[in-house]
Amino acid sequence: MSKAARQSARERVREERIRQAQQEKRRRIIVITSIAVVVIAAIVAGVLVQANRTKPTSFSGAIAPITVQEAGTVTMAQPAATKPVLDIYEDFQCPICKEFEHINGGLIKQYAAEGKIKVVYHPIAFVNPQGSLRAAAAAQCVPNNSWLAFHDVLFAKQPDEKVALTIDDLKKFAADAKITDPAVLSCMESQRYAGQVQQLTQTALASIQGTPTLLLDGKKVDDNDALTSSGLRDVLQQATK
Protein backbone atom coordinates (compact mmCIF):
# COMPACT_ATOMS: atom_id res chain seq x y z
CA MET A 1 0.00 0.00 0.00
CA SER A 2 1.40 3.34 -0.98
CA LYS A 3 2.04 6.08 1.52
CA ALA A 4 -0.94 8.02 0.20
CA ALA A 5 -3.16 4.94 0.43
CA ARG A 6 -2.03 4.26 3.98
CA GLN A 7 -2.74 7.87 4.89
CA SER A 8 -6.18 7.63 3.33
CA ALA A 9 -6.90 4.37 5.16
CA ARG A 10 -5.84 5.86 8.49
CA GLU A 11 -8.06 8.85 7.81
CA ARG A 12 -11.04 6.60 7.06
CA VAL A 13 -10.38 4.59 10.28
CA ARG A 14 -10.17 7.80 12.27
CA GLU A 15 -13.42 9.07 10.74
CA GLU A 16 -15.11 5.74 11.44
CA ARG A 17 -14.01 5.84 15.06
CA ILE A 18 -15.33 9.39 15.39
CA ARG A 19 -18.63 8.32 13.81
CA GLN A 20 -18.93 5.31 16.13
CA ALA A 21 -18.08 7.44 19.15
CA GLN A 22 -20.78 9.94 18.17
CA GLN A 23 -23.31 7.12 17.72
CA GLU A 24 -22.39 5.66 21.12
CA LYS A 25 -22.75 9.06 22.71
CA ARG A 26 -26.20 9.53 21.14
CA ARG A 27 -27.16 6.02 22.28
CA ARG A 28 -26.12 6.76 25.86
CA ILE A 29 -28.03 10.03 25.83
CA ILE A 30 -31.16 8.26 24.60
CA VAL A 31 -30.82 5.51 27.23
CA ILE A 32 -30.17 7.97 30.04
CA THR A 33 -33.04 10.18 28.94
CA SER A 34 -35.38 7.20 28.73
CA ILE A 35 -34.39 6.05 32.22
CA ALA A 36 -34.85 9.57 33.57
CA VAL A 37 -38.31 9.78 32.05
CA VAL A 38 -39.28 6.44 33.59
CA VAL A 39 -37.90 7.44 36.99
CA ILE A 40 -39.64 10.81 36.93
CA ALA A 41 -42.88 9.16 35.86
CA ALA A 42 -42.57 6.67 38.70
CA ILE A 43 -41.88 9.44 41.20
CA VAL A 44 -44.82 11.51 39.96
CA ALA A 45 -47.09 8.47 40.04
CA GLY A 46 -45.95 7.67 43.57
CA VAL A 47 -46.53 11.22 44.72
CA LEU A 48 -49.99 11.26 43.15
CA VAL A 49 -50.91 7.92 44.71
CA GLN A 50 -49.68 9.02 48.12
CA ALA A 51 -51.41 12.38 47.80
CA ASN A 52 -54.62 10.60 46.97
CA ARG A 53 -54.16 8.21 49.90
CA THR A 54 -53.55 11.08 52.32
CA LYS A 55 -56.10 13.49 50.92
CA PRO A 56 -57.90 14.94 53.95
CA THR A 57 -61.49 13.88 54.48
CA SER A 58 -64.15 16.34 55.52
CA PHE A 59 -67.57 16.07 57.09
CA SER A 60 -70.08 18.89 57.36
CA GLY A 61 -73.13 17.05 58.69
CA ALA A 62 -74.50 16.77 62.20
CA ILE A 63 -72.01 15.28 64.64
CA ALA A 64 -72.96 12.17 66.59
CA PRO A 65 -73.66 12.80 70.29
CA ILE A 66 -70.56 13.50 72.40
CA THR A 67 -70.30 12.37 76.02
CA VAL A 68 -67.42 13.42 78.27
CA GLN A 69 -67.08 10.51 80.68
CA GLU A 70 -66.18 10.98 84.33
CA ALA A 71 -63.39 8.44 83.87
CA GLY A 72 -61.64 10.76 81.40
CA THR A 73 -62.56 9.23 78.06
CA VAL A 74 -64.93 10.82 75.55
CA THR A 75 -67.40 8.94 73.37
CA MET A 76 -68.85 9.97 70.02
CA ALA A 77 -71.65 7.69 68.89
CA GLN A 78 -75.28 7.44 67.95
CA PRO A 79 -77.41 5.95 70.78
CA ALA A 80 -77.84 2.59 69.02
CA ALA A 81 -74.19 2.26 67.99
CA THR A 82 -72.34 -0.14 70.25
CA LYS A 83 -69.86 -1.77 67.86
CA PRO A 84 -67.42 -1.80 66.31
CA VAL A 85 -65.59 0.39 68.81
CA LEU A 86 -62.78 2.62 67.56
CA ASP A 87 -60.50 3.68 70.43
CA ILE A 88 -58.30 6.66 69.62
CA TYR A 89 -55.34 7.47 71.87
CA GLU A 90 -54.20 11.04 71.23
CA ASP A 91 -51.93 13.68 72.74
CA PHE A 92 -52.86 17.28 72.02
CA GLN A 93 -49.18 18.20 71.55
CA CYS A 94 -48.38 15.22 69.33
CA PRO A 95 -47.60 16.45 65.76
CA ILE A 96 -48.47 13.06 64.22
CA CYS A 97 -51.83 13.19 66.03
CA LYS A 98 -52.41 16.55 64.38
CA GLU A 99 -51.65 15.01 60.99
CA PHE A 100 -53.94 12.08 61.76
CA GLU A 101 -56.80 14.43 62.65
CA HIS A 102 -56.14 16.51 59.53
CA ILE A 103 -56.31 13.43 57.31
CA ASN A 104 -58.96 11.28 58.97
CA GLY A 105 -60.89 13.44 61.43
CA GLY A 106 -63.69 13.99 58.92
CA LEU A 107 -63.92 10.30 58.06
CA ILE A 108 -64.27 9.31 61.70
CA LYS A 109 -66.97 11.93 62.28
CA GLN A 110 -68.83 10.67 59.23
CA TYR A 111 -68.80 7.02 60.32
CA ALA A 112 -69.89 7.95 63.84
CA ALA A 113 -72.67 10.24 62.55
CA GLU A 114 -73.97 7.44 60.31
CA GLY A 115 -74.15 5.13 63.33
CA LYS A 116 -71.58 2.73 61.88
CA ILE A 117 -69.02 2.93 64.71
CA LYS A 118 -68.67 4.00 68.32
CA VAL A 119 -65.66 6.25 68.82
CA VAL A 120 -63.88 6.51 72.17
CA TYR A 121 -61.22 9.24 72.54
CA HIS A 122 -58.46 8.77 75.10
CA PRO A 123 -56.64 12.11 75.62
CA ILE A 124 -53.29 11.33 77.26
CA ALA A 125 -50.15 13.31 78.02
CA PHE A 126 -46.55 12.31 77.32
CA VAL A 127 -45.19 14.23 74.29
CA ASN A 128 -44.74 17.49 76.21
CA PRO A 129 -44.81 16.77 79.95
CA GLN A 130 -46.34 20.13 80.86
CA GLY A 131 -48.28 21.25 77.81
CA SER A 132 -49.83 17.88 76.99
CA LEU A 133 -51.01 17.50 80.58
CA ARG A 134 -52.51 20.99 80.70
CA ALA A 135 -54.34 20.47 77.41
CA ALA A 136 -55.81 17.07 78.27
CA ALA A 137 -56.87 18.28 81.72
CA ALA A 138 -58.46 21.38 80.20
CA ALA A 139 -60.36 19.28 77.65
CA GLN A 140 -61.89 17.25 80.48
CA CYS A 141 -63.47 20.48 81.76
CA VAL A 142 -65.35 21.12 78.51
CA PRO A 143 -69.03 20.13 78.30
CA ASN A 144 -70.37 17.61 75.80
CA ASN A 145 -71.67 20.08 73.24
CA SER A 146 -68.36 21.94 72.99
CA TRP A 147 -65.79 19.19 73.48
CA LEU A 148 -65.21 18.25 69.85
CA ALA A 149 -64.88 21.90 68.81
CA PHE A 150 -62.24 22.42 71.51
CA HIS A 151 -60.52 19.18 70.48
CA ASP A 152 -60.34 20.33 66.86
CA VAL A 153 -59.04 23.80 67.77
CA LEU A 154 -56.31 22.26 69.93
CA PHE A 155 -54.98 20.32 66.96
CA ALA A 156 -55.54 23.08 64.41
CA LYS A 157 -53.54 25.59 66.49
CA GLN A 158 -51.05 23.14 67.96
CA PRO A 159 -47.63 24.75 68.59
CA ASP A 160 -44.29 23.01 68.16
CA GLU A 161 -44.20 19.96 70.41
CA LYS A 162 -41.32 21.49 72.39
CA VAL A 163 -43.38 24.58 73.23
CA ALA A 164 -45.62 23.79 76.18
CA LEU A 165 -49.20 25.01 75.93
CA THR A 166 -50.02 27.48 78.69
CA ILE A 167 -53.28 28.08 80.51
CA ASP A 168 -53.61 31.37 78.60
CA ASP A 169 -53.20 29.48 75.32
CA LEU A 170 -55.91 27.04 76.32
CA LYS A 171 -58.32 29.80 77.34
CA LYS A 172 -57.77 31.47 73.95
CA PHE A 173 -58.49 28.16 72.23
CA ALA A 174 -61.62 27.85 74.35
CA ALA A 175 -62.76 31.24 73.09
CA ASP A 176 -62.13 30.07 69.52
CA ALA A 177 -64.38 27.09 70.26
CA LYS A 178 -67.10 29.47 71.57
CA ILE A 179 -66.56 28.38 75.18
CA THR A 180 -67.20 31.28 77.56
CA ASP A 181 -68.65 29.63 80.67
CA PRO A 182 -66.66 30.99 83.66
CA ALA A 183 -66.97 27.64 85.45
CA VAL A 184 -65.29 25.85 82.53
CA LEU A 185 -62.49 28.41 82.34
CA SER A 186 -61.98 28.20 86.10
CA CYS A 187 -61.73 24.42 85.82
CA MET A 188 -59.06 24.83 83.15
CA GLU A 189 -57.10 27.26 85.30
CA SER A 190 -57.19 25.01 88.36
CA GLN A 191 -56.17 21.94 86.34
CA ARG A 192 -58.76 19.98 88.28
CA TYR A 193 -58.32 16.86 86.18
CA ALA A 194 -54.52 16.79 85.94
CA GLY A 195 -54.19 13.86 88.33
CA GLN A 196 -56.79 11.90 86.40
CA VAL A 197 -54.97 12.52 83.11
CA GLN A 198 -51.68 11.35 84.62
CA GLN A 199 -53.31 8.13 85.77
CA LEU A 200 -54.95 7.56 82.39
CA THR A 201 -51.61 8.14 80.68
CA GLN A 202 -49.80 5.60 82.86
CA THR A 203 -52.52 3.04 82.21
CA ALA A 204 -52.52 3.67 78.46
CA LEU A 205 -48.75 3.52 78.06
CA ALA A 206 -48.71 0.11 79.68
CA SER A 207 -50.42 -1.27 76.57
CA ILE A 208 -49.69 1.12 73.68
CA GLN A 209 -46.41 2.40 72.24
CA GLY A 210 -47.32 6.01 71.53
CA THR A 211 -49.77 8.34 69.87
CA PRO A 212 -51.76 8.27 67.76
CA THR A 213 -52.81 4.69 68.39
CA LEU A 214 -56.08 3.30 67.03
CA LEU A 215 -57.70 0.12 68.27
CA LEU A 216 -60.66 -1.35 66.44
CA ASP A 217 -62.52 -3.71 68.75
CA GLY A 218 -59.31 -4.03 70.72
CA LYS A 219 -57.07 -4.80 67.74
CA LYS A 220 -54.43 -2.24 66.75
CA VAL A 221 -54.99 -0.55 63.40
CA ASP A 222 -51.79 -0.56 61.35
CA ASP A 223 -50.12 2.87 61.36
CA ASN A 224 -50.01 2.92 57.54
CA ASP A 225 -53.80 2.58 57.52
CA ALA A 226 -54.38 4.97 60.40
CA LEU A 227 -52.42 7.74 58.69
CA THR A 228 -53.93 7.47 55.21
CA SER A 229 -57.50 8.29 54.30
CA SER A 230 -57.91 5.37 51.90
CA GLY A 231 -56.26 2.98 54.35
CA LEU A 232 -58.52 3.81 57.29
CA ARG A 233 -61.61 3.90 55.07
CA ASP A 234 -60.82 0.37 53.88
CA VAL A 235 -60.38 -0.82 57.46
CA LEU A 236 -63.68 0.73 58.58
CA GLN A 237 -65.55 -0.55 55.52
CA GLN A 238 -64.36 -4.10 56.24
CA ALA A 239 -65.40 -3.79 59.90
CA THR A 240 -68.87 -2.41 59.16
CA LYS A 241 -70.02 -4.71 56.36
GROMACS .gro file of C-alpha atoms in nm:
model
  241
    1MET     CA    1   0.000   0.000   0.000
    2SER     CA    2   0.140   0.334  -0.098
    3LYS     CA    3   0.204   0.608   0.152
    4ALA     CA    4  -0.094   0.802   0.020
    5ALA     CA    5  -0.316   0.494   0.043
    6ARG     CA    6  -0.203   0.426   0.398
    7GLN     CA    7  -0.274   0.787   0.489
    8SER     CA    8  -0.618   0.763   0.333
    9ALA     CA    9  -0.690   0.437   0.516
   10ARG     CA   10  -0.584   0.586   0.849
   11GLU     CA   11  -0.806   0.885   0.781
   12ARG     CA   12  -1.104   0.660   0.706
   13VAL     CA   13  -1.038   0.459   1.028
   14ARG     CA   14  -1.017   0.780   1.227
   15GLU     CA   15  -1.342   0.907   1.074
   16GLU     CA   16  -1.511   0.574   1.144
   17ARG     CA   17  -1.401   0.584   1.506
   18ILE     CA   18  -1.533   0.939   1.539
   19ARG     CA   19  -1.863   0.832   1.381
   20GLN     CA   20  -1.893   0.531   1.613
   21ALA     CA   21  -1.808   0.744   1.915
   22GLN     CA   22  -2.078   0.994   1.817
   23GLN     CA   23  -2.331   0.712   1.772
   24GLU     CA   24  -2.239   0.566   2.112
   25LYS     CA   25  -2.275   0.906   2.271
   26ARG     CA   26  -2.620   0.953   2.114
   27ARG     CA   27  -2.716   0.602   2.228
   28ARG     CA   28  -2.612   0.676   2.586
   29ILE     CA   29  -2.803   1.003   2.583
   30ILE     CA   30  -3.116   0.826   2.460
   31VAL     CA   31  -3.082   0.551   2.723
   32ILE     CA   32  -3.017   0.797   3.004
   33THR     CA   33  -3.304   1.018   2.894
   34SER     CA   34  -3.538   0.720   2.873
   35ILE     CA   35  -3.439   0.605   3.222
   36ALA     CA   36  -3.485   0.957   3.357
   37VAL     CA   37  -3.831   0.978   3.205
   38VAL     CA   38  -3.928   0.644   3.359
   39VAL     CA   39  -3.790   0.744   3.699
   40ILE     CA   40  -3.964   1.081   3.693
   41ALA     CA   41  -4.288   0.916   3.586
   42ALA     CA   42  -4.257   0.667   3.870
   43ILE     CA   43  -4.188   0.944   4.120
   44VAL     CA   44  -4.482   1.151   3.996
   45ALA     CA   45  -4.709   0.847   4.004
   46GLY     CA   46  -4.595   0.767   4.357
   47VAL     CA   47  -4.653   1.122   4.472
   48LEU     CA   48  -4.999   1.126   4.315
   49VAL     CA   49  -5.091   0.792   4.471
   50GLN     CA   50  -4.968   0.902   4.812
   51ALA     CA   51  -5.141   1.238   4.780
   52ASN     CA   52  -5.462   1.060   4.697
   53ARG     CA   53  -5.416   0.821   4.990
   54THR     CA   54  -5.355   1.108   5.232
   55LYS     CA   55  -5.610   1.349   5.092
   56PRO     CA   56  -5.790   1.494   5.395
   57THR     CA   57  -6.149   1.388   5.448
   58SER     CA   58  -6.415   1.634   5.552
   59PHE     CA   59  -6.757   1.607   5.709
   60SER     CA   60  -7.008   1.889   5.736
   61GLY     CA   61  -7.313   1.705   5.869
   62ALA     CA   62  -7.450   1.677   6.220
   63ILE     CA   63  -7.201   1.528   6.464
   64ALA     CA   64  -7.296   1.217   6.659
   65PRO     CA   65  -7.366   1.280   7.029
   66ILE     CA   66  -7.056   1.350   7.240
   67THR     CA   67  -7.030   1.237   7.602
   68VAL     CA   68  -6.742   1.342   7.827
   69GLN     CA   69  -6.708   1.051   8.068
   70GLU     CA   70  -6.618   1.098   8.433
   71ALA     CA   71  -6.339   0.844   8.387
   72GLY     CA   72  -6.164   1.076   8.140
   73THR     CA   73  -6.256   0.923   7.806
   74VAL     CA   74  -6.493   1.082   7.555
   75THR     CA   75  -6.740   0.894   7.337
   76MET     CA   76  -6.885   0.997   7.002
   77ALA     CA   77  -7.165   0.769   6.889
   78GLN     CA   78  -7.528   0.744   6.795
   79PRO     CA   79  -7.741   0.595   7.078
   80ALA     CA   80  -7.784   0.259   6.902
   81ALA     CA   81  -7.419   0.226   6.799
   82THR     CA   82  -7.234  -0.014   7.025
   83LYS     CA   83  -6.986  -0.177   6.786
   84PRO     CA   84  -6.742  -0.180   6.631
   85VAL     CA   85  -6.559   0.039   6.881
   86LEU     CA   86  -6.278   0.262   6.756
   87ASP     CA   87  -6.050   0.368   7.043
   88ILE     CA   88  -5.830   0.666   6.962
   89TYR     CA   89  -5.534   0.747   7.187
   90GLU     CA   90  -5.420   1.104   7.123
   91ASP     CA   91  -5.193   1.368   7.274
   92PHE     CA   92  -5.286   1.728   7.202
   93GLN     CA   93  -4.918   1.820   7.155
   94CYS     CA   94  -4.838   1.522   6.933
   95PRO     CA   95  -4.760   1.645   6.576
   96ILE     CA   96  -4.847   1.306   6.422
   97CYS     CA   97  -5.183   1.319   6.603
   98LYS     CA   98  -5.241   1.655   6.438
   99GLU     CA   99  -5.165   1.501   6.099
  100PHE     CA  100  -5.394   1.208   6.176
  101GLU     CA  101  -5.680   1.443   6.265
  102HIS     CA  102  -5.614   1.651   5.953
  103ILE     CA  103  -5.631   1.343   5.731
  104ASN     CA  104  -5.896   1.128   5.897
  105GLY     CA  105  -6.089   1.344   6.143
  106GLY     CA  106  -6.369   1.399   5.892
  107LEU     CA  107  -6.392   1.030   5.806
  108ILE     CA  108  -6.427   0.931   6.170
  109LYS     CA  109  -6.697   1.193   6.228
  110GLN     CA  110  -6.883   1.067   5.923
  111TYR     CA  111  -6.880   0.702   6.032
  112ALA     CA  112  -6.989   0.795   6.384
  113ALA     CA  113  -7.267   1.024   6.255
  114GLU     CA  114  -7.397   0.744   6.031
  115GLY     CA  115  -7.415   0.513   6.333
  116LYS     CA  116  -7.158   0.273   6.188
  117ILE     CA  117  -6.902   0.293   6.471
  118LYS     CA  118  -6.867   0.400   6.832
  119VAL     CA  119  -6.566   0.625   6.882
  120VAL     CA  120  -6.388   0.651   7.217
  121TYR     CA  121  -6.122   0.924   7.254
  122HIS     CA  122  -5.846   0.877   7.510
  123PRO     CA  123  -5.664   1.211   7.562
  124ILE     CA  124  -5.329   1.133   7.726
  125ALA     CA  125  -5.015   1.331   7.802
  126PHE     CA  126  -4.655   1.231   7.732
  127VAL     CA  127  -4.519   1.423   7.429
  128ASN     CA  128  -4.474   1.749   7.621
  129PRO     CA  129  -4.481   1.677   7.995
  130GLN     CA  130  -4.634   2.013   8.086
  131GLY     CA  131  -4.828   2.125   7.781
  132SER     CA  132  -4.983   1.788   7.699
  133LEU     CA  133  -5.101   1.750   8.058
  134ARG     CA  134  -5.251   2.099   8.070
  135ALA     CA  135  -5.434   2.047   7.741
  136ALA     CA  136  -5.581   1.707   7.827
  137ALA     CA  137  -5.687   1.828   8.172
  138ALA     CA  138  -5.846   2.138   8.020
  139ALA     CA  139  -6.036   1.928   7.765
  140GLN     CA  140  -6.189   1.725   8.048
  141CYS     CA  141  -6.347   2.048   8.176
  142VAL     CA  142  -6.535   2.112   7.851
  143PRO     CA  143  -6.903   2.013   7.830
  144ASN     CA  144  -7.037   1.761   7.580
  145ASN     CA  145  -7.167   2.008   7.324
  146SER     CA  146  -6.836   2.194   7.299
  147TRP     CA  147  -6.579   1.919   7.348
  148LEU     CA  148  -6.521   1.825   6.985
  149ALA     CA  149  -6.488   2.190   6.881
  150PHE     CA  150  -6.224   2.242   7.151
  151HIS     CA  151  -6.052   1.918   7.048
  152ASP     CA  152  -6.034   2.033   6.686
  153VAL     CA  153  -5.904   2.380   6.777
  154LEU     CA  154  -5.631   2.226   6.993
  155PHE     CA  155  -5.498   2.032   6.696
  156ALA     CA  156  -5.554   2.308   6.441
  157LYS     CA  157  -5.354   2.559   6.649
  158GLN     CA  158  -5.105   2.314   6.796
  159PRO     CA  159  -4.763   2.475   6.859
  160ASP     CA  160  -4.429   2.301   6.816
  161GLU     CA  161  -4.420   1.996   7.041
  162LYS     CA  162  -4.132   2.149   7.239
  163VAL     CA  163  -4.338   2.458   7.323
  164ALA     CA  164  -4.562   2.379   7.618
  165LEU     CA  165  -4.920   2.501   7.593
  166THR     CA  166  -5.002   2.748   7.869
  167ILE     CA  167  -5.328   2.808   8.051
  168ASP     CA  168  -5.361   3.137   7.860
  169ASP     CA  169  -5.320   2.948   7.532
  170LEU     CA  170  -5.591   2.704   7.632
  171LYS     CA  171  -5.832   2.980   7.734
  172LYS     CA  172  -5.777   3.147   7.395
  173PHE     CA  173  -5.849   2.816   7.223
  174ALA     CA  174  -6.162   2.785   7.435
  175ALA     CA  175  -6.276   3.124   7.309
  176ASP     CA  176  -6.213   3.007   6.952
  177ALA     CA  177  -6.438   2.709   7.026
  178LYS     CA  178  -6.710   2.947   7.157
  179ILE     CA  179  -6.656   2.838   7.518
  180THR     CA  180  -6.720   3.128   7.756
  181ASP     CA  181  -6.865   2.963   8.067
  182PRO     CA  182  -6.666   3.099   8.366
  183ALA     CA  183  -6.697   2.764   8.545
  184VAL     CA  184  -6.529   2.585   8.253
  185LEU     CA  185  -6.249   2.841   8.234
  186SER     CA  186  -6.198   2.820   8.610
  187CYS     CA  187  -6.173   2.442   8.582
  188MET     CA  188  -5.906   2.483   8.315
  189GLU     CA  189  -5.710   2.726   8.530
  190SER     CA  190  -5.719   2.501   8.836
  191GLN     CA  191  -5.617   2.194   8.634
  192ARG     CA  192  -5.876   1.998   8.828
  193TYR     CA  193  -5.832   1.686   8.618
  194ALA     CA  194  -5.452   1.679   8.594
  195GLY     CA  195  -5.419   1.386   8.833
  196GLN     CA  196  -5.679   1.190   8.640
  197VAL     CA  197  -5.497   1.252   8.311
  198GLN     CA  198  -5.168   1.135   8.462
  199GLN     CA  199  -5.331   0.813   8.577
  200LEU     CA  200  -5.495   0.756   8.239
  201THR     CA  201  -5.161   0.814   8.068
  202GLN     CA  202  -4.980   0.560   8.286
  203THR     CA  203  -5.252   0.304   8.221
  204ALA     CA  204  -5.252   0.367   7.846
  205LEU     CA  205  -4.875   0.352   7.806
  206ALA     CA  206  -4.871   0.011   7.968
  207SER     CA  207  -5.042  -0.127   7.657
  208ILE     CA  208  -4.969   0.112   7.368
  209GLN     CA  209  -4.641   0.240   7.224
  210GLY     CA  210  -4.732   0.601   7.153
  211THR     CA  211  -4.977   0.834   6.987
  212PRO     CA  212  -5.176   0.827   6.776
  213THR     CA  213  -5.281   0.469   6.839
  214LEU     CA  214  -5.608   0.330   6.703
  215LEU     CA  215  -5.770   0.012   6.827
  216LEU     CA  216  -6.066  -0.135   6.644
  217ASP     CA  217  -6.252  -0.371   6.875
  218GLY     CA  218  -5.931  -0.403   7.072
  219LYS     CA  219  -5.707  -0.480   6.774
  220LYS     CA  220  -5.443  -0.224   6.675
  221VAL     CA  221  -5.499  -0.055   6.340
  222ASP     CA  222  -5.179  -0.056   6.135
  223ASP     CA  223  -5.012   0.287   6.136
  224ASN     CA  224  -5.001   0.292   5.754
  225ASP     CA  225  -5.380   0.258   5.752
  226ALA     CA  226  -5.438   0.497   6.040
  227LEU     CA  227  -5.242   0.774   5.869
  228THR     CA  228  -5.393   0.747   5.521
  229SER     CA  229  -5.750   0.829   5.430
  230SER     CA  230  -5.791   0.537   5.190
  231GLY     CA  231  -5.626   0.298   5.435
  232LEU     CA  232  -5.852   0.381   5.729
  233ARG     CA  233  -6.161   0.390   5.507
  234ASP     CA  234  -6.082   0.037   5.388
  235VAL     CA  235  -6.038  -0.082   5.746
  236LEU     CA  236  -6.368   0.073   5.858
  237GLN     CA  237  -6.555  -0.055   5.552
  238GLN     CA  238  -6.436  -0.410   5.624
  239ALA     CA  239  -6.540  -0.379   5.990
  240THR     CA  240  -6.887  -0.241   5.916
  241LYS     CA  241  -7.002  -0.471   5.636
   0.00000   0.00000   0.00000
